[in-house]
C-alpha cells in the first residue's frame, strides 16, 4: 500500500482498515465528544465496523447474508485495537522510548 491511495480491497484488510480507523477517530473524536459521552475505544469499534462493512459491500459481498455483519462485527474489535496501537505508537514512538531506557540504564 506504499505510495498508494486506499482501495476497497485495502480497506477490507487489517492494515488499511486500521489506518483509516485511526485517522477518522483522531480527526473526529473531539467533535463526537461534544455530542455524545462515548469512550474512544467504543467509538473506534463503530468506525471500524462501518469501514469494514462498506469495504466488503463495495467489493461484492452479499448484503443479505447475516454472516457478513457478524464477521465484520468481530473483526471491528481487532481493527479498533490495531488503530489504538497506532495511536499509542504515535504518542510514544519506539525511538524515543528506546533512547529513554538507555539513558536510564546508563544514568
Backbone as JSON Lines, residues from 0, in Angstrom:
{"i":0,"aa":"X","n":[0.82,-1.19,0.0],"ca":[0.0,0.0,0.0],"c":[0.87,1.26,0.0]}
{"i":1,"aa":"X","n":[2.14,1.09,-0.1],"ca":[3.06,2.22,-0.08],"c":[2.84,3.1,-1.3]}
{"i":2,"aa":"X","n":[2.75,4.41,-1.06],"ca":[2.58,5.42,-2.11],"c":[1.31,5.22,-2.92]}
{"i":3,"aa":"X","n":[0.27,4.67,-2.3],"ca":[-0.99,4.47,-2.99],"c":[-2.12,5.0,-2.13]}
{"i":4,"aa":"X","n":[-3.21,5.36,-2.78],"ca":[-4.42,5.73,-2.06],"c":[-5.1,4.45,-1.57]}
{"i":5,"aa":"X","n":[-6.07,4.62,-0.7],"ca":[-6.85,3.47,-0.25],"c":[-7.63,2.88,-1.42]}
{"i":6,"aa":"X","n":[-7.79,1.6,-1.4],"ca":[-8.69,0.9,-2.32],"c":[-9.67,0.12,-1.47]}
{"i":7,"aa":"X","n":[-10.76,-0.33,-2.09],"ca":[-11.73,-1.12,-1.32],"c":[-11.1,-2.4,-0.81]}
{"i":8,"aa":"X","n":[-10.22,-2.99,-1.61],"ca":[-9.54,-4.21,-1.18],"c":[-8.63,-3.94,0.01]}
{"i":9,"aa":"X","n":[-7.91,-2.81,-0.04],"ca":[-7.02,-2.46,1.07],"c":[-7.81,-2.16,2.34]}
{"i":10,"aa":"X","n":[-8.98,-1.55,2.19],"ca":[-9.81,-1.24,3.36],"c":[-10.45,-2.48,3.95]}
{"i":11,"aa":"X","n":[-10.51,-3.55,3.19],"ca":[-11.07,-4.79,3.74],"c":[-10.01,-5.62,4.46]}
{"i":12,"aa":"X","n":[-8.76,-5.16,4.42],"ca":[-7.66,-5.84,5.11],"c":[-7.32,-5.09,6.4]}
{"i":13,"aa":"X","n":[-6.63,-5.77,7.29],"ca":[-6.32,-5.21,8.61],"c":[-5.54,-3.9,8.53]}
{"i":14,"aa":"X","n":[-4.52,-3.85,7.71],"ca":[-3.68,-2.65,7.64],"c":[-4.43,-1.42,7.18]}
{"i":15,"aa":"X","n":[-5.15,-1.54,6.09],"ca":[-5.88,-0.4,5.56],"c":[-7.03,0.03,6.46]}
{"i":16,"aa":"X","n":[-7.77,-0.94,6.98],"ca":[-8.91,-0.62,7.84],"c":[-8.45,0.02,9.15]}
{"i":17,"aa":"X","n":[-7.37,-0.48,9.73],"ca":[-6.91,0.09,11.0],"c":[-6.33,1.48,10.79]}
{"i":18,"aa":"X","n":[-5.64,1.71,9.68],"ca":[-5.08,3.03,9.42],"c":[-6.19,4.06,9.2]}
{"i":19,"aa":"X","n":[-7.19,3.72,8.41],"ca":[-8.3,4.65,8.19],"c":[-9.09,4.87,9.47]}
{"i":20,"aa":"X","n":[-9.28,3.82,10.25],"ca":[-9.97,3.96,11.55],"c":[-9.2,4.92,12.44]}
{"i":21,"aa":"X","n":[-7.89,4.76,12.5],"ca":[-7.04,5.66,13.28],"c":[-7.24,7.11,12.84]}
{"i":22,"aa":"X","n":[-7.17,7.37,11.54],"ca":[-7.31,8.73,11.04],"c":[-8.69,9.32,11.35]}
{"i":23,"aa":"X","n":[-9.74,8.56,11.07],"ca":[-11.1,9.07,11.31],"c":[-11.33,9.36,12.78]}
{"i":24,"aa":"X","n":[-10.93,8.45,13.64],"ca":[-11.12,8.67,15.08],"c":[-10.32,9.87,15.55]}
{"i":25,"aa":"X","n":[-9.07,10.0,15.13],"ca":[-8.25,11.12,15.56],"c":[-8.81,12.46,15.11]}
{"i":26,"aa":"X","n":[-9.34,12.51,13.91],"ca":[-9.85,13.78,13.39],"c":[-11.24,14.13,13.89]}
{"i":27,"aa":"X","n":[-12.0,13.15,14.38],"ca":[-13.4,13.43,14.72],"c":[-13.75,13.21,16.18]}
{"i":28,"aa":"X","n":[-12.87,12.65,16.99],"ca":[-13.28,12.3,18.35],"c":[-13.62,13.51,19.21]}
{"i":29,"aa":"X","n":[-12.99,14.64,19.0],"ca":[-13.34,15.83,19.78],"c":[-14.75,16.32,19.46]}
{"i":30,"aa":"X","n":[-15.12,16.28,18.19],"ca":[-16.46,16.69,17.81],"c":[-17.51,15.71,18.33]}
{"i":31,"aa":"X","n":[-17.22,14.43,18.27],"ca":[-18.14,13.42,18.77],"c":[-18.31,13.55,20.28]}
{"i":32,"aa":"X","n":[-17.23,13.85,20.99],"ca":[-17.3,14.02,22.44],"c":[-18.19,15.18,22.85]}
{"i":33,"aa":"X","n":[-18.35,16.15,21.99],"ca":[-19.23,17.29,22.29],"c":[-20.7,16.87,22.32]}
{"i":34,"aa":"X","n":[-21.08,15.89,21.5],"ca":[-22.47,15.48,21.42],"c":[-22.76,14.21,22.21]}
{"i":35,"aa":"X","n":[-21.82,13.3,22.22],"ca":[-22.03,12.01,22.88],"c":[-20.93,11.76,23.9]}
{"i":36,"aa":"X","n":[-21.31,11.27,25.03],"ca":[-20.32,10.85,26.02],"c":[-20.04,9.37,25.77]}
{"i":37,"aa":"X","n":[-19.09,9.11,24.87],"ca":[-18.77,7.75,24.47],"c":[-17.28,7.52,24.61]}
{"i":38,"aa":"X","n":[-16.86,6.4,25.21],"ca":[-15.42,6.11,25.27],"c":[-14.84,6.0,23.86]}
{"i":39,"aa":"X","n":[-13.62,6.47,23.71],"ca":[-12.97,6.48,22.4],"c":[-12.84,5.08,21.82]}
{"i":40,"aa":"X","n":[-12.59,4.08,22.66],"ca":[-12.43,2.73,22.12],"c":[-13.74,2.2,21.54]}
{"i":41,"aa":"X","n":[-14.87,2.53,22.14],"ca":[-16.17,2.11,21.58],"c":[-16.42,2.86,20.27]}
{"i":42,"aa":"X","n":[-16.1,4.14,20.24],"ca":[-16.24,4.92,19.01],"c":[-15.37,4.32,17.91]}
{"i":43,"aa":"X","n":[-14.16,3.89,18.24],"ca":[-13.27,3.28,17.25],"c":[-13.85,1.98,16.71]}
{"i":44,"aa":"X","n":[-14.51,1.19,17.55],"ca":[-15.14,-0.05,17.08],"c":[-16.26,0.27,16.1]}
{"i":45,"aa":"X","n":[-17.04,1.3,16.39],"ca":[-18.13,1.69,15.49],"c":[-17.57,2.15,14.14]}
{"i":46,"aa":"X","n":[-16.54,2.97,14.18],"ca":[-15.9,3.45,12.93],"c":[-15.33,2.27,12.15]}
{"i":47,"aa":"X","n":[-14.64,1.37,12.84],"ca":[-14.05,0.2,12.18],"c":[-15.14,-0.66,11.53]}
{"i":48,"aa":"X","n":[-16.24,-0.85,12.25],"ca":[-17.35,-1.64,11.69],"c":[-17.87,-1.0,10.41]}
{"i":49,"aa":"X","n":[-18.06,0.3,10.42],"ca":[-18.57,0.98,9.22],"c":[-17.59,0.85,8.05]}
{"i":50,"aa":"X","n":[-16.31,0.98,8.34],"ca":[-15.29,0.86,7.28],"c":[-15.28,-0.56,6.72]}
{"i":51,"aa":"X","n":[-15.27,-1.56,7.59],"ca":[-15.24,-2.94,7.13],"c":[-16.49,-3.31,6.35]}
{"i":52,"aa":"X","n":[-17.64,-2.89,6.84],"ca":[-18.89,-3.21,6.15],"c":[-18.94,-2.54,4.78]}
{"i":53,"aa":"X","n":[-18.59,-1.26,4.72],"ca":[-18.59,-0.56,3.43],"c":[-17.63,-1.2,2.45]}
{"i":54,"aa":"X","n":[-16.45,-1.58,2.92],"ca":[-15.47,-2.17,2.01],"c":[-15.91,-3.54,1.52]}
{"i":55,"aa":"X","n":[-16.5,-4.34,2.39],"ca":[-16.97,-5.66,1.97],"c":[-18.11,-5.55,0.97]}
{"i":56,"aa":"X","n":[-19.04,-4.64,1.22],"ca":[-20.14,-4.44,0.27],"c":[-19.63,-3.89,-1.06]}
{"i":57,"aa":"X","n":[-18.63,-3.02,-1.0],"ca":[-18.09,-2.42,-2.23],"c":[-17.37,-3.44,-3.1]}
{"i":58,"aa":"X","n":[-16.78,-4.47,-2.48],"ca":[-16.07,-5.46,-3.3],"c":[-16.96,-6.64,-3.66]}
{"i":59,"aa":"X","n":[-18.27,-6.53,-3.35],"ca":[-19.21,-7.51,-3.87],"c":[-19.78,-8.51,-2.87]}
{"i":60,"aa":"X","n":[-19.63,-8.28,-1.58],"ca":[-20.19,-9.21,-0.6],"c":[-21.72,-9.15,-0.67]}
{"i":61,"aa":"X","n":[-22.34,-10.25,-0.3],"ca":[-23.79,-10.36,-0.31],"c":[-24.35,-9.65,0.92]}
{"i":62,"aa":"X","n":[-25.03,-8.53,0.72],"ca":[-25.58,-7.75,1.81],"c":[-26.72,-8.41,2.54]}
{"i":63,"aa":"X","n":[-27.3,-9.45,1.97],"ca":[-28.4,-10.14,2.65],"c":[-27.92,-11.33,3.49]}
{"i":64,"aa":"X","n":[-26.63,-11.57,3.51],"ca":[-26.06,-12.67,4.29],"c":[-25.7,-12.18,5.69]}
{"i":65,"aa":"X","n":[-26.36,-12.72,6.7],"ca":[-26.16,-12.29,8.08],"c":[-24.72,-12.52,8.55]}
{"i":66,"aa":"X","n":[-24.04,-13.48,7.96],"ca":[-22.66,-13.78,8.37],"c":[-21.72,-12.61,8.11]}
{"i":67,"aa":"X","n":[-21.99,-11.83,7.07],"ca":[-21.19,-10.65,6.76],"c":[-21.18,-9.68,7.94]}
{"i":68,"aa":"X","n":[-22.33,-9.45,8.53],"ca":[-22.46,-8.5,9.62],"c":[-21.81,-9.02,10.9]}
{"i":69,"aa":"X","n":[-21.96,-10.29,11.17],"ca":[-21.36,-10.87,12.38],"c":[-19.84,-10.91,12.27]}
{"i":70,"aa":"X","n":[-19.33,-11.29,11.13],"ca":[-17.87,-11.34,10.94],"c":[-17.26,-9.95,10.99]}
{"i":71,"aa":"X","n":[-17.91,-8.98,10.37],"ca":[-17.41,-7.61,10.43],"c":[-17.48,-7.06,11.85]}
{"i":72,"aa":"X","n":[-18.5,-7.44,12.6],"ca":[-18.58,-7.02,14.0],"c":[-17.39,-7.56,14.79]}
{"i":73,"aa":"X","n":[-17.08,-8.83,14.62],"ca":[-15.94,-9.42,15.32],"c":[-14.63,-8.78,14.87]}
{"i":74,"aa":"X","n":[-14.48,-8.6,13.58],"ca":[-13.24,-8.01,13.06],"c":[-13.08,-6.54,13.43]}
{"i":75,"aa":"X","n":[-14.18,-5.86,13.68],"ca":[-14.09,-4.44,14.03],"c":[-13.36,-4.24,15.36]}
{"i":76,"aa":"X","n":[-13.45,-5.2,16.27],"ca":[-12.7,-5.1,17.52],"c":[-11.2,-5.24,17.27]}
{"i":77,"aa":"X","n":[-10.82,-6.13,16.37],"ca":[-9.41,-6.29,16.03],"c":[-8.86,-5.04,15.35]}
{"i":78,"aa":"X","n":[-9.63,-4.49,14.44],"ca":[-9.21,-3.29,13.72],"c":[-9.09,-2.11,14.68]}
{"i":79,"aa":"X","n":[-10.07,-1.96,15.58],"ca":[-10.02,-0.87,16.55],"c":[-8.82,-1.02,17.48]}
{"i":80,"aa":"X","n":[-8.5,-2.24,17.88],"ca":[-7.33,-2.47,18.74],"c":[-6.05,-2.11,17.99]}
{"i":81,"aa":"X","n":[-5.96,-2.46,16.73],"ca":[-4.78,-2.11,15.93],"c":[-4.69,-0.59,15.75]}
{"i":82,"aa":"X","n":[-5.83,0.08,15.56],"ca":[-5.83,1.54,15.45],"c":[-5.39,2.17,16.77]}
{"i":83,"aa":"X","n":[-5.81,1.6,17.88],"ca":[-5.36,2.09,19.18],"c":[-3.87,1.92,19.37]}
{"i":84,"aa":"X","n":[-3.34,0.84,18.85],"ca":[-1.9,0.61,18.92],"c":[-1.16,1.65,18.07]}
{"i":85,"aa":"X","n":[-1.71,1.98,16.91],"ca":[-1.13,3.05,16.08],"c":[-1.13,4.37,16.83]}
{"i":86,"aa":"X","n":[-2.22,4.65,17.53],"ca":[-2.33,5.89,18.28],"c":[-1.29,5.92,19.4]}
{"i":87,"aa":"X","n":[-1.11,4.8,20.09],"ca":[-0.12,4.71,21.16],"c":[1.29,4.92,20.61]}
{"i":88,"aa":"X","n":[1.58,4.33,19.48],"ca":[2.9,4.49,18.86],"c":[3.13,5.92,18.37]}
{"i":89,"aa":"X","n":[2.06,6.61,17.98],"ca":[2.23,7.99,17.53],"c":[2.53,8.92,18.71]}
{"i":90,"aa":"X","n":[2.02,8.59,19.88],"ca":[2.29,9.39,21.08],"c":[3.64,9.03,21.69]}
{"i":91,"aa":"X","n":[3.95,7.74,21.72],"ca":[5.2,7.24,22.3],"c":[5.99,6.47,21.24]}
{"i":92,"aa":"X","n":[6.67,7.16,20.35],"ca":[7.43,6.47,19.29],"c":[8.49,5.54,19.89]}
{"i":93,"aa":"X","n":[8.72,4.4,19.26],"ca":[9.71,3.45,19.78],"c":[11.1,4.04,19.93]}
{"i":94,"aa":"X","n":[11.5,4.93,19.03],"ca":[12.84,5.52,19.11],"c":[13.02,6.31,20.4]}
{"i":95,"aa":"X","n":[11.99,7.06,20.78],"ca":[12.08,7.86,22.0],"c":[12.08,6.97,23.24]}
{"i":96,"aa":"X","n":[11.28,5.93,23.22],"ca":[11.22,5.01,24.35],"c":[12.55,4.28,24.53]}
{"i":97,"aa":"X","n":[13.16,3.85,23.43],"ca":[14.43,3.13,23.49],"c":[15.55,4.04,23.99]}
{"i":98,"aa":"X","n":[15.61,5.3,23.51],"ca":[16.66,6.19,23.95],"c":[16.47,6.58,25.41]}
{"i":99,"aa":"X","n":[15.23,6.7,25.86],"ca":[14.95,7.0,27.26],"c":[15.39,5.85,28.16]}
{"i":100,"aa":"X","n":[15.1,4.61,27.73],"ca":[15.52,3.43,28.5],"c":[17.04,3.34,28.59]}
{"i":101,"aa":"X","n":[17.72,3.64,27.49],"ca":[19.19,3.6,27.5],"c":[19.75,4.64,28.45]}
{"i":102,"aa":"X","n":[19.13,5.84,28.47],"ca":[19.58,6.87,29.38],"c":[19.37,6.49,30.83]}
{"i":103,"aa":"X","n":[18.27,5.79,31.13],"ca":[18.02,5.36,32.5],"c":[19.01,4.28,32.92]}
{"i":104,"aa":"X","n":[19.36,3.4,32.01],"ca":[20.33,2.34,32.33],"c":[21.72,2.91,32.56]}
{"i":105,"aa":"X","n":[22.08,3.91,31.75],"ca":[23.43,4.49,31.87],"c":[23.53,5.47,33.04]}
{"i":106,"aa":"X","n":[22.41,6.03,33.47],"ca":[22.4,7.07,34.49],"c":[22.39,6.56,35.85]}
